[in-house]
CSV table of C-alpha atoms in Angstrom, one decimal:
chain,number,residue,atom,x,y,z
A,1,UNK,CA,-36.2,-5.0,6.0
A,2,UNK,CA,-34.1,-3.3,3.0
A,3,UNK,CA,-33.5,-0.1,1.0
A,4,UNK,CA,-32.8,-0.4,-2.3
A,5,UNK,CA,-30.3,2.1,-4.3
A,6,UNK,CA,-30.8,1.3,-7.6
A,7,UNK,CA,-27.5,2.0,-10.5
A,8,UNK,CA,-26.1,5.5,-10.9
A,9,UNK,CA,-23.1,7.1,-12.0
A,10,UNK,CA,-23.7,10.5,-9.9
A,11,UNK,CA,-14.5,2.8,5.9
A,12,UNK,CA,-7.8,-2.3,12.0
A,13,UNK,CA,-7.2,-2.4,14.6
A,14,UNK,CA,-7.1,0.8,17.0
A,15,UNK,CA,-4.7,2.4,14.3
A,16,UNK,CA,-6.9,5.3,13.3
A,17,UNK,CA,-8.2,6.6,16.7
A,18,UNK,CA,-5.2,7.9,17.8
A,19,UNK,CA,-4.4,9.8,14.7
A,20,UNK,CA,-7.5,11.4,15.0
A,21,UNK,CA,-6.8,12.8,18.1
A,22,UNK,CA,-3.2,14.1,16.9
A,23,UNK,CA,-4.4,15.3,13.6
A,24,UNK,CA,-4.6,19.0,14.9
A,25,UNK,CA,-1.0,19.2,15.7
A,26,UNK,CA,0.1,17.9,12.1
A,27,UNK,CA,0.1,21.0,10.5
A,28,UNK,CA,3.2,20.7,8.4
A,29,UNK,CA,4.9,18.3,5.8
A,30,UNK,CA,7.6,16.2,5.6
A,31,UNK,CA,9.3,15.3,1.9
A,32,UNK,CA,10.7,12.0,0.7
A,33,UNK,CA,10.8,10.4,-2.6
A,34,UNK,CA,8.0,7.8,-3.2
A,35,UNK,CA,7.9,5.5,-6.5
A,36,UNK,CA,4.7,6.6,-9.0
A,37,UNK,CA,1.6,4.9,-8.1
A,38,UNK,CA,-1.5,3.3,-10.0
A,39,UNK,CA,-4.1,5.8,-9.7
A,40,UNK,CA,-7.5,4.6,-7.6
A,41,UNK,CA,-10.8,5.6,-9.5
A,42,UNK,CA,-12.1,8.2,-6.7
A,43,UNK,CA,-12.0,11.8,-5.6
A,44,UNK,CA,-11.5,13.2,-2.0
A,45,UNK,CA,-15.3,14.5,-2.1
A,46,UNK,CA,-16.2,10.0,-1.8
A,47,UNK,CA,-15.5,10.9,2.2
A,48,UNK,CA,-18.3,12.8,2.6
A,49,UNK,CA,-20.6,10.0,1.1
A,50,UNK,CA,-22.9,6.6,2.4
A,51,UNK,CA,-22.1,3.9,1.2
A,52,UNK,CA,-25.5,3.9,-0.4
A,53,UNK,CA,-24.4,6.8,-1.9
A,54,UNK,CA,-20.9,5.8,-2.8
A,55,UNK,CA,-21.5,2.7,-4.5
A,56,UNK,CA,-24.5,4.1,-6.8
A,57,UNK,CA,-21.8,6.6,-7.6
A,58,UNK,CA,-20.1,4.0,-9.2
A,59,UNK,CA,-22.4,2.3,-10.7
A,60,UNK,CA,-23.3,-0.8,-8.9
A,61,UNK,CA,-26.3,-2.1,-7.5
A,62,UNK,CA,-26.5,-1.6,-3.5
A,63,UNK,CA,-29.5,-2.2,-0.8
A,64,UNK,CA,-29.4,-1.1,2.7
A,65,UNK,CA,-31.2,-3.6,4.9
A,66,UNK,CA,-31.6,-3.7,8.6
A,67,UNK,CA,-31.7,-6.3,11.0
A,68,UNK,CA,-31.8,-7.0,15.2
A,69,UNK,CA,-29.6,-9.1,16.9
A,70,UNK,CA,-31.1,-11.5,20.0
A,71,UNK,CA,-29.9,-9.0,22.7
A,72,UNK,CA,-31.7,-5.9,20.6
A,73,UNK,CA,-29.2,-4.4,18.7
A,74,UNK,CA,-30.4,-2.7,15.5
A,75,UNK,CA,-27.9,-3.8,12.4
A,76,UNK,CA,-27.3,-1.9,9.1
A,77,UNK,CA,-26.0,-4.3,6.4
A,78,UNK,CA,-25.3,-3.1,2.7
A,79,UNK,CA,-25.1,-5.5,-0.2
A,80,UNK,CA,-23.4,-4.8,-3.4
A,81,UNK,CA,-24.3,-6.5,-6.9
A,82,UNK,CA,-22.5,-5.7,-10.2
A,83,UNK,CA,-24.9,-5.0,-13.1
A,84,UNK,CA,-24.5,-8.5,-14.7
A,85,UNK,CA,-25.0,-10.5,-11.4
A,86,UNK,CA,-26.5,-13.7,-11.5
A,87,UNK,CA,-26.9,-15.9,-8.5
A,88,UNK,CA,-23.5,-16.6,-7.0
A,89,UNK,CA,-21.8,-17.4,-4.0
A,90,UNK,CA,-22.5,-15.2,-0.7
A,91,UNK,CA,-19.7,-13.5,0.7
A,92,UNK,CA,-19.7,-11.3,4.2
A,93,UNK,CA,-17.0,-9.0,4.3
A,94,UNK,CA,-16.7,-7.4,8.3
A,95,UNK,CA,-14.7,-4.3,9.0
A,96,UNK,CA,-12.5,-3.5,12.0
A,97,UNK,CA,-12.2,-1.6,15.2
A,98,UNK,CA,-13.6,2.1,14.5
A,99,UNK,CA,-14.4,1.1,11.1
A,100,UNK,CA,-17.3,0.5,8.9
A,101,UNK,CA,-18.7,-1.1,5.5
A,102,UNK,CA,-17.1,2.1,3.9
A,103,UNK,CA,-13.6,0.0,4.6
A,104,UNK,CA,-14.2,-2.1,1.5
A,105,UNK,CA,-15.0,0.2,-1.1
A,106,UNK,CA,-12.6,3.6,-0.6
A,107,UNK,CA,-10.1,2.7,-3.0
A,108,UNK,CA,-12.8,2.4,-5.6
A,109,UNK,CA,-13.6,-0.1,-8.5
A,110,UNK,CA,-11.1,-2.0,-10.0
A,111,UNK,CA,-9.0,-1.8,-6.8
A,112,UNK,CA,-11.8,-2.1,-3.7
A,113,UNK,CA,-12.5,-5.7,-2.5
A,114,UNK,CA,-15.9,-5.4,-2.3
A,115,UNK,CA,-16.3,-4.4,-6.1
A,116,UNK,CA,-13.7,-6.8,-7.3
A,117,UNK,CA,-15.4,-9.2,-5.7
A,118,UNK,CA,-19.2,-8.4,-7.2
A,119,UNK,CA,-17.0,-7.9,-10.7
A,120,UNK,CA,-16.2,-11.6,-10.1
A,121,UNK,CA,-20.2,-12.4,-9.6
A,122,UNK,CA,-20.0,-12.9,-5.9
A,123,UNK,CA,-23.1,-11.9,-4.0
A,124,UNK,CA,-21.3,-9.0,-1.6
A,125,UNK,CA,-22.9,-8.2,2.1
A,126,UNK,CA,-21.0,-5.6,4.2
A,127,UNK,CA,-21.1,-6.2,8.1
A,128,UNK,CA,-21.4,-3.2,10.3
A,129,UNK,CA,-20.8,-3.9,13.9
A,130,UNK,CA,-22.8,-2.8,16.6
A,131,UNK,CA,-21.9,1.2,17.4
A,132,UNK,CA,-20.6,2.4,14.3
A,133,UNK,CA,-22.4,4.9,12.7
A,134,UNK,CA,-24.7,2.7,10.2
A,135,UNK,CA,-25.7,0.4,13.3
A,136,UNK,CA,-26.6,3.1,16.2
A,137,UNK,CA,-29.6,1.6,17.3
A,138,UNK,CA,-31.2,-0.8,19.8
A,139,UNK,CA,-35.1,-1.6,20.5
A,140,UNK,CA,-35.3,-0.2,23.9
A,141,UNK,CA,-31.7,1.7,24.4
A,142,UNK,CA,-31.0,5.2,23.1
A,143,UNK,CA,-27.3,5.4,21.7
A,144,UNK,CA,-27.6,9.0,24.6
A,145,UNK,CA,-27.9,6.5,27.1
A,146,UNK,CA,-24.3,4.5,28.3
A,147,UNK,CA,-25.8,1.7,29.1
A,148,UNK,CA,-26.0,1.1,25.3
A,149,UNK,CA,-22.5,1.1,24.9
A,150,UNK,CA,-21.7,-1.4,27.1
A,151,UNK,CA,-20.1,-4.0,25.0
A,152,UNK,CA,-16.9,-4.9,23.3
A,153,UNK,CA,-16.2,-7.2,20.7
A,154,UNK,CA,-16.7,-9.8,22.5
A,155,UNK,CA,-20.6,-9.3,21.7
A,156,UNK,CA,-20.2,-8.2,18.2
A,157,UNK,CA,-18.9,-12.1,18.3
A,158,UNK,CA,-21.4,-13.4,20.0
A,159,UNK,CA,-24.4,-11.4,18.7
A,160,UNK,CA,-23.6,-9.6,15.4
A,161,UNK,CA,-21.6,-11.5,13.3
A,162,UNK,CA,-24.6,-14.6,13.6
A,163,UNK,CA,-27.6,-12.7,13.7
A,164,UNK,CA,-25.4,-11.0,10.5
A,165,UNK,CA,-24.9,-14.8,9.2
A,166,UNK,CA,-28.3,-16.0,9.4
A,167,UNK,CA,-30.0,-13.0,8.2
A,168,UNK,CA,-27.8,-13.6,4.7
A,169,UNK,CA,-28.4,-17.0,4.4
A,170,UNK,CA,-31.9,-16.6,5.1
A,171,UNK,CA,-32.8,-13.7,2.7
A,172,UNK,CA,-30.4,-15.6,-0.4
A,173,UNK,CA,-31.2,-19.0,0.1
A,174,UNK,CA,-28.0,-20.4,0.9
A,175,UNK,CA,-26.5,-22.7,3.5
A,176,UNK,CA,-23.1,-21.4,3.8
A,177,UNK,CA,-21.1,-18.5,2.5
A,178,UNK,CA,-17.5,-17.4,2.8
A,179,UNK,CA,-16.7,-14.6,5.7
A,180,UNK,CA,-13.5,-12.0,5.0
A,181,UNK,CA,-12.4,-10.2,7.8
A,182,UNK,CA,-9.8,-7.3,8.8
A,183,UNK,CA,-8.3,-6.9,12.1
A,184,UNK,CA,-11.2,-6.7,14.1
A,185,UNK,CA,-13.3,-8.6,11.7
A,186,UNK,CA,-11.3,-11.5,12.1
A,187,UNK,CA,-11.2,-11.4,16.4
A,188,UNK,CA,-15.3,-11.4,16.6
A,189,UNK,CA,-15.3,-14.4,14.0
A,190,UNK,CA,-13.2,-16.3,16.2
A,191,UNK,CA,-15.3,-15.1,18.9
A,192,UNK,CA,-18.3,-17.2,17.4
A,193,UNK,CA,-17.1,-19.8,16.2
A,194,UNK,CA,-15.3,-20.7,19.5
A,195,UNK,CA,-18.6,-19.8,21.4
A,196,UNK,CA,-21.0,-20.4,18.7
A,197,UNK,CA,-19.4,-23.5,17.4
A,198,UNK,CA,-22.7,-24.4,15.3
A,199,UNK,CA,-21.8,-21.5,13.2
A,200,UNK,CA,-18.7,-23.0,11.4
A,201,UNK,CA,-21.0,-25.5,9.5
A,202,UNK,CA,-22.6,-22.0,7.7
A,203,UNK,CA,-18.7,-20.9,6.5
A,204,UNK,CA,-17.0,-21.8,3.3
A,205,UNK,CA,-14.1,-20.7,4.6
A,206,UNK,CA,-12.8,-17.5,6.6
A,207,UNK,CA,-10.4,-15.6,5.4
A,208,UNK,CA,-8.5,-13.9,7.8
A,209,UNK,CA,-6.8,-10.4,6.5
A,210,UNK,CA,-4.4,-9.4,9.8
A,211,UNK,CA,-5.7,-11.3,12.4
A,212,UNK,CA,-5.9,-9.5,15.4
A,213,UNK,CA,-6.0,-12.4,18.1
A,214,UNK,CA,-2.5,-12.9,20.2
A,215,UNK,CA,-1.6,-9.6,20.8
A,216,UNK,CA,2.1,-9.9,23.2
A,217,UNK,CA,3.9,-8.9,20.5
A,218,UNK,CA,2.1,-5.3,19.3
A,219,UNK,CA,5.2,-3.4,18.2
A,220,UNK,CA,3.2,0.4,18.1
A,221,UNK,CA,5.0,2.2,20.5
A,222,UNK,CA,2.5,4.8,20.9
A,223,UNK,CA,-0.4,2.1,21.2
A,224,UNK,CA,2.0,0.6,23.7
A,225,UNK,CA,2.3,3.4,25.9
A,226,UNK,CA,-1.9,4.1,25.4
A,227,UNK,CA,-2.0,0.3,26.6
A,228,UNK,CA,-1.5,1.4,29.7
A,229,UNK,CA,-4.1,3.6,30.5
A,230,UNK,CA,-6.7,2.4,28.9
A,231,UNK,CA,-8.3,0.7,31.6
A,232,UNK,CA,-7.8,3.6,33.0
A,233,UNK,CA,-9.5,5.6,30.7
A,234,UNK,CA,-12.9,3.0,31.0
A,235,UNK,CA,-13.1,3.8,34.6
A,236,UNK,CA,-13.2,7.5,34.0
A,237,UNK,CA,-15.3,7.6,31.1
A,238,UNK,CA,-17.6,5.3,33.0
A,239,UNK,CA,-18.1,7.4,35.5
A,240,UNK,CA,-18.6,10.2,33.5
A,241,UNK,CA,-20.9,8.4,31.5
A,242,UNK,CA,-19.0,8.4,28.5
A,243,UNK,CA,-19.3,5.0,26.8
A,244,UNK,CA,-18.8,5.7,23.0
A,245,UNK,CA,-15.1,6.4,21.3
A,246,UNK,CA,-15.0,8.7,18.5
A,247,UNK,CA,-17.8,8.9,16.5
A,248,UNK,CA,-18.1,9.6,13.3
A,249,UNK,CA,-17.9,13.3,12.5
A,250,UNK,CA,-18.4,14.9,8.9
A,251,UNK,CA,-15.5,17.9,9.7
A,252,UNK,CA,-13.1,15.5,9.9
A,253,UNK,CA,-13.1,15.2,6.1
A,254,UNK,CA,-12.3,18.6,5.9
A,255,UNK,CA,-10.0,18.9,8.9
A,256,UNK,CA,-7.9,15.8,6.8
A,257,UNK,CA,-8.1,18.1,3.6
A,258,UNK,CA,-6.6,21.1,5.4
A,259,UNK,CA,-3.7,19.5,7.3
A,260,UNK,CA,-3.0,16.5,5.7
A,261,UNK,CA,-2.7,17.6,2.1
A,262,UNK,CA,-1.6,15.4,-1.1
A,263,UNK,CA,0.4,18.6,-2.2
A,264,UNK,CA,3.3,17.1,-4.1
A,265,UNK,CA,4.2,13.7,-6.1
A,266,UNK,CA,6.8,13.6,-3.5
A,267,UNK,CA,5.2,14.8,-0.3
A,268,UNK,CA,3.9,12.1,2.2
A,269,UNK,CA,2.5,14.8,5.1
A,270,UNK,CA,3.0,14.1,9.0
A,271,UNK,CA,-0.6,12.7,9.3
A,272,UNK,CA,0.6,9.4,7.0
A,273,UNK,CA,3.6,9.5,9.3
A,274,UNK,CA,1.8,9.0,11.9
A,275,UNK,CA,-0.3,6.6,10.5
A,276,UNK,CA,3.4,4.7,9.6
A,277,UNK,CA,4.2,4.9,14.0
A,278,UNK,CA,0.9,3.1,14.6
A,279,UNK,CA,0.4,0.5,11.9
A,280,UNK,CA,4.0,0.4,10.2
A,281,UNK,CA,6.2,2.4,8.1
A,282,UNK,CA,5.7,1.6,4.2
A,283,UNK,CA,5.7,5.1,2.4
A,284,UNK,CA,5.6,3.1,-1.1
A,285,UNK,CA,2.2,1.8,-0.8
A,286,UNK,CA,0.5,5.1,0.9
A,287,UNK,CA,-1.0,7.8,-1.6
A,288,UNK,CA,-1.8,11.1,0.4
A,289,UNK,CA,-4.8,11.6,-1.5
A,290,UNK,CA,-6.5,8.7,0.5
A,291,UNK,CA,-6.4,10.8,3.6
A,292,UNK,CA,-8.9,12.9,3.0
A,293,UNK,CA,-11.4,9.8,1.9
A,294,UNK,CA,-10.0,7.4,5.2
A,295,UNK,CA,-11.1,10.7,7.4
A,296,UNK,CA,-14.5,11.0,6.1
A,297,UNK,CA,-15.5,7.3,7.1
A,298,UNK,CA,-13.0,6.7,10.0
A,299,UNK,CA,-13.6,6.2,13.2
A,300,UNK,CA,-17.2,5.4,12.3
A,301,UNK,CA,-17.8,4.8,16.1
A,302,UNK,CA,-17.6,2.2,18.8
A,303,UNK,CA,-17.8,1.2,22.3
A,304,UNK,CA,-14.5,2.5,24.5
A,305,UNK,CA,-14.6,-1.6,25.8
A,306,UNK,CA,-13.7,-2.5,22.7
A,307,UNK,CA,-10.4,-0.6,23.0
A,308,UNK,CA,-9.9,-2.0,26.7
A,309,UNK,CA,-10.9,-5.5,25.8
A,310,UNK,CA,-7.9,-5.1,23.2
A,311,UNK,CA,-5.4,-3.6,25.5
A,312,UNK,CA,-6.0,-6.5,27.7
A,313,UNK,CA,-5.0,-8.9,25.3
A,314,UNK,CA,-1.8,-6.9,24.8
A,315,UNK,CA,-1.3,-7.1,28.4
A,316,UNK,CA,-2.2,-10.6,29.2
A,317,UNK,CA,-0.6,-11.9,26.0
A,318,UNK,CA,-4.0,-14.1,26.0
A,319,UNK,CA,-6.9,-14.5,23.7
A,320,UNK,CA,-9.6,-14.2,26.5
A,321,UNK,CA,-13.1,-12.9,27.6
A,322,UNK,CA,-13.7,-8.9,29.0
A,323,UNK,CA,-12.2,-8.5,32.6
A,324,UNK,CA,-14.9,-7.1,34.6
A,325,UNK,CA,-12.1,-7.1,37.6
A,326,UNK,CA,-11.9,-9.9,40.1
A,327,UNK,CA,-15.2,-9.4,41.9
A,328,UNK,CA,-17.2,-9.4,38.6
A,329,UNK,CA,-15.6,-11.9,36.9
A,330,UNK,CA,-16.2,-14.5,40.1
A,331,UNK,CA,-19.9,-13.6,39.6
A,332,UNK,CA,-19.9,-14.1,35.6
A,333,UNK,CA,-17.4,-16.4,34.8
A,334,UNK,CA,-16.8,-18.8,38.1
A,335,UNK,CA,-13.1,-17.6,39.0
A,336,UNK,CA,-10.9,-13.9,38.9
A,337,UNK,CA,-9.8,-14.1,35.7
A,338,UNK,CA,-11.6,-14.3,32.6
A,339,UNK,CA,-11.6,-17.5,30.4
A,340,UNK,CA,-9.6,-17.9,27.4
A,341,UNK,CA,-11.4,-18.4,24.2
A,342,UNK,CA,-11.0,-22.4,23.0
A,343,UNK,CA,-9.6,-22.1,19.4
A,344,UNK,CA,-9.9,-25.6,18.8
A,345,UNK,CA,-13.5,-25.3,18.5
A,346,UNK,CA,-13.1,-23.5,15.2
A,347,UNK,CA,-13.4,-26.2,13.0
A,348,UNK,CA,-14.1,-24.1,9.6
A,349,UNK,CA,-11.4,-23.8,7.1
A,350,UNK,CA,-8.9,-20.6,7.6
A,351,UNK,CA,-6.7,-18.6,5.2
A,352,UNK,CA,-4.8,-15.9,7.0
A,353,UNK,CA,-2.9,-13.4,5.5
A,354,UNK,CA,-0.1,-11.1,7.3
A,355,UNK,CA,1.8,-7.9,7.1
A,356,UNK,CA,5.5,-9.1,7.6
A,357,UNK,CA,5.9,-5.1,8.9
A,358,UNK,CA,2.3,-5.1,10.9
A,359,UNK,CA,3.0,-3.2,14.2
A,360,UNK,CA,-0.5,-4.4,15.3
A,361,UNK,CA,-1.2,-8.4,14.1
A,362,UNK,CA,2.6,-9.3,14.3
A,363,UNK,CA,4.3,-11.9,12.6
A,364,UNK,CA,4.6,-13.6,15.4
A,365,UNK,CA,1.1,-13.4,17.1
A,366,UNK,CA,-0.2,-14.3,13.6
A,367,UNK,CA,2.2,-17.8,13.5
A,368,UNK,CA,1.0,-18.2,17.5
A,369,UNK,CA,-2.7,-18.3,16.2
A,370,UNK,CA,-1.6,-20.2,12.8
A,371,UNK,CA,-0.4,-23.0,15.7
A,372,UNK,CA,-4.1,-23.3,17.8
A,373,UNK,CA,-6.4,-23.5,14.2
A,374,UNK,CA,-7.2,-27.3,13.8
A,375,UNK,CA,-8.7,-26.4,10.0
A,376,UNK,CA,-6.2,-24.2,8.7
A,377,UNK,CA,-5.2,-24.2,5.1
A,378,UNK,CA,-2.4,-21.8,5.0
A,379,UNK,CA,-1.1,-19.0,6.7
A,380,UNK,CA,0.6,-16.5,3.9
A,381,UNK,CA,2.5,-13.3,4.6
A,382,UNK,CA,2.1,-10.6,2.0
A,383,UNK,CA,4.7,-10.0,-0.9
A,384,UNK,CA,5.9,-6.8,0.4
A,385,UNK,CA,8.0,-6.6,3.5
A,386,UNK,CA,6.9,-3.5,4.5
A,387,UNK,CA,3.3,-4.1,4.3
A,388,UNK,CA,1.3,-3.1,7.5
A,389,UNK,CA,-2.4,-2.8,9.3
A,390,UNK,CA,-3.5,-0.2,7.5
A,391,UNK,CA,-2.1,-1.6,3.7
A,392,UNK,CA,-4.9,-4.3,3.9
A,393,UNK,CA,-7.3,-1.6,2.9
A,394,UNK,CA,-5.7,1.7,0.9
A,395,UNK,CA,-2.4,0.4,-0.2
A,396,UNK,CA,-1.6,0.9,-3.9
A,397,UNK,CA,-0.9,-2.2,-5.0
A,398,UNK,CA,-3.1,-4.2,-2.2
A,399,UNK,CA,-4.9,-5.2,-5.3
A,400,UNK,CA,-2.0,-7.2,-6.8
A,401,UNK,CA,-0.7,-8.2,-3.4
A,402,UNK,CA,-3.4,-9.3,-1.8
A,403,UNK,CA,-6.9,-9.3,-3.4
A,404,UNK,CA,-5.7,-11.1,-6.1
A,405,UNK,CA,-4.9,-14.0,-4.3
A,406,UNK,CA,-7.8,-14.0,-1.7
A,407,UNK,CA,-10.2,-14.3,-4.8
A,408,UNK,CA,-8.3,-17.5,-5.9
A,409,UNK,CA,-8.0,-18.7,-2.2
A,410,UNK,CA,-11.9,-18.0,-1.9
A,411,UNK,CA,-12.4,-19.7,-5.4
A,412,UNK,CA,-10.2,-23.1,-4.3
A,413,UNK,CA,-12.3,-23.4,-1.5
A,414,UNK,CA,-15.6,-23.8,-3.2
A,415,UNK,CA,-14.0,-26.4,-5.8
């Protein structure tokens, strides 16, 4: 099932959460000098729009289509065709935690990975994971109802991104296609193809932007000390019924304008600050204007397991199923503690690239996973030593940094 939007000229980690819920108390500015930046081709009203809406705006060709995973989640997927496309390689790009297919298309054309990519004649489909706000559906469940949110992304491995896959291949025609993820994006493809393992004979090659996998070494200290109660938090929130985490909400585009405003060439306000505690500190590459846009798509929604399935990993310092508790996991897994994922199962060719100043996919969690990939090509760390979670998607030169060489890294692959 699709929508078509025809031409027209009229979206980490948990990084973002948290700022959200701090962004009434940042209310004043702080001032240092930043270095002039390249200016992205958008305006702060692009938070308020679809992405339907915001790629016609630009003037590409988009469709909406939906499709239903085997345990009844309803998917949105958006695909994104420059006007001279012809039939090229497929390419899946999947967002992370709290995020959405808005993540690859904010910084607008000539910058955004998903239009460089269509510029470059790839055939672009956007993921959106179960529980954001373009996938808040199910064929029996009402989003109202908790049980629907009873997932993490764990499932969005083992559900989504194939049912995603084979949706793709089977509307285009191809066999295989290459997968790009962020943060999460990159945990639930490892997810299937260490439990789906049938799956890596339909990749190209995954590219891996800030792979979120080992997690011992997450530097944030404020995600640190949230670490601790976030299990915490599941039991409460499951008793009260409250299985979703932040949805997406249209006044936080204007909340963002209000008290996180671009107000100088040499202002970076206290909302980017915080965003520099959570995901690392790299005033250089942030342009305040983005704010505003980044608030109007993010959080786009998810499940609060999906948070607690991640501050387990920090805690365990393993890459391993949900623990349901003791009890539960005897019944579902055979023994206390939940099983580790089997990396060596993913047998299709990797490229990662890292932040070397990435609070939340370290370094050295990044060079721990780098060690358990049998099929991996190279492991790169971005040019910029300050680059961090959050640069992956808005910073000013990610372009240059980054997308620039994942298009060549994708190209190599298909020689």
């Amino acid at each position: 099932m699709k929508q078509i939007f025809p031409n027209g000229r009229n979206c980490s980690l948990s990084v973002r959460w948290f700022v959200l819920v701090l962004l009434a108390v940042c209310t004043h500015s702080t001032v240092f000098a930043r270095s002039a930046k390249p200016g992205f081709q958008v305006d702060s009203e692009d938070g308020r729009l679809s992405v339907p809406e915001l790629v016609s705006k630009y003037g590409y060709h988009v469709e909406e289509h939906s499709l239903m995973t085997d345990d009844g989640y309803r998917l949105t997927v958006h695909r994104v065709q420059s006007a001279g496309y012809k039939n090229g390689t497929v390419v899946l790009l999947m967002h992370g935690l709290l995020c959405s297919s808005a993540d690859w298309l904010m910084i607008g054309p000539g910058n955004a990975l998903a239009y460089l990519l269509a510029d470059q004649g790839y055939d672009v489909w956007l993921g959106n994971a179960r529980g954001n706000r373009y996938s808040r559906d199910h064929a029996s469940i009402n989003p109202n109802d908790n049980s629907f949110w009873k997932f993490s992304w764990h499932e969005i491995g083992r559900f989504d991104i194939p049912a995603t896959i084979d949706y793709i291949l089977d509307n285009t025609g191809h066999r295989r296609l290459q997968y790009v993820g962020h943060s999460q994006g990159t945990t639930a493809f490892f997810v299937m193809a260490s439990t789906r393992p049938e799956y890596n004979d339909k990749i190209i090659q995954m590219t891996a932007l800030a792979p979120a996998v080992f997690m011992g070494h997450m530097k944030s200290p404020l995600l640190r000390f949230m670490t601790k109660f976030l299990k915490t938090i599941d039991i409460l929130l499951t008793m009260f019924g409250v299985g979703e985490f932040m949805p997406n909400k249209p006044i936080l585009h204007d909340i963002a304008k209000h008290i996180c405003p671009p107000d100088s060439a040499v202002h970076i306000n206290m909302c980017a600050h915080l965003l520099f505690l959570l995901a690392g500190y790299n005033p250089s590459q942030m342009d305040p204007s983005m704010l505003p846009i980044l608030f109007g798509h993010t959080p786009a929604g998810s499940a609060t397991r999906q948070l607690v399935h991640y501050a387990q990993e920090v805690l365990s310092n393993r890459f391993e199923m949900y623990d349901y508790g003791k009890l539960k996991n005897v019944l579902i897994y055979g023994s206390d503690t939940p099983p580790e994922y089997d990396l060596s199962l993913v047998t299709a060719p990797v490229m990662m690239y890292y932040g070397l100043n990435d609070f939340l996919a370290t370094p050295e969690d990044v060079n721990r996973l780098a060690k358990k990939l049998p099929n991996l090509r190279k492991s790169i760390p971005v040019d910029d030593v300050l680059f961090n979670h959050l640069d992956f998607l808005i910073a000013n030169e990610v372009r240059h940094l980054l997308y620039e060489p994942v298009i060549e890294g994708m190209a190599s692959a298909e020689e």
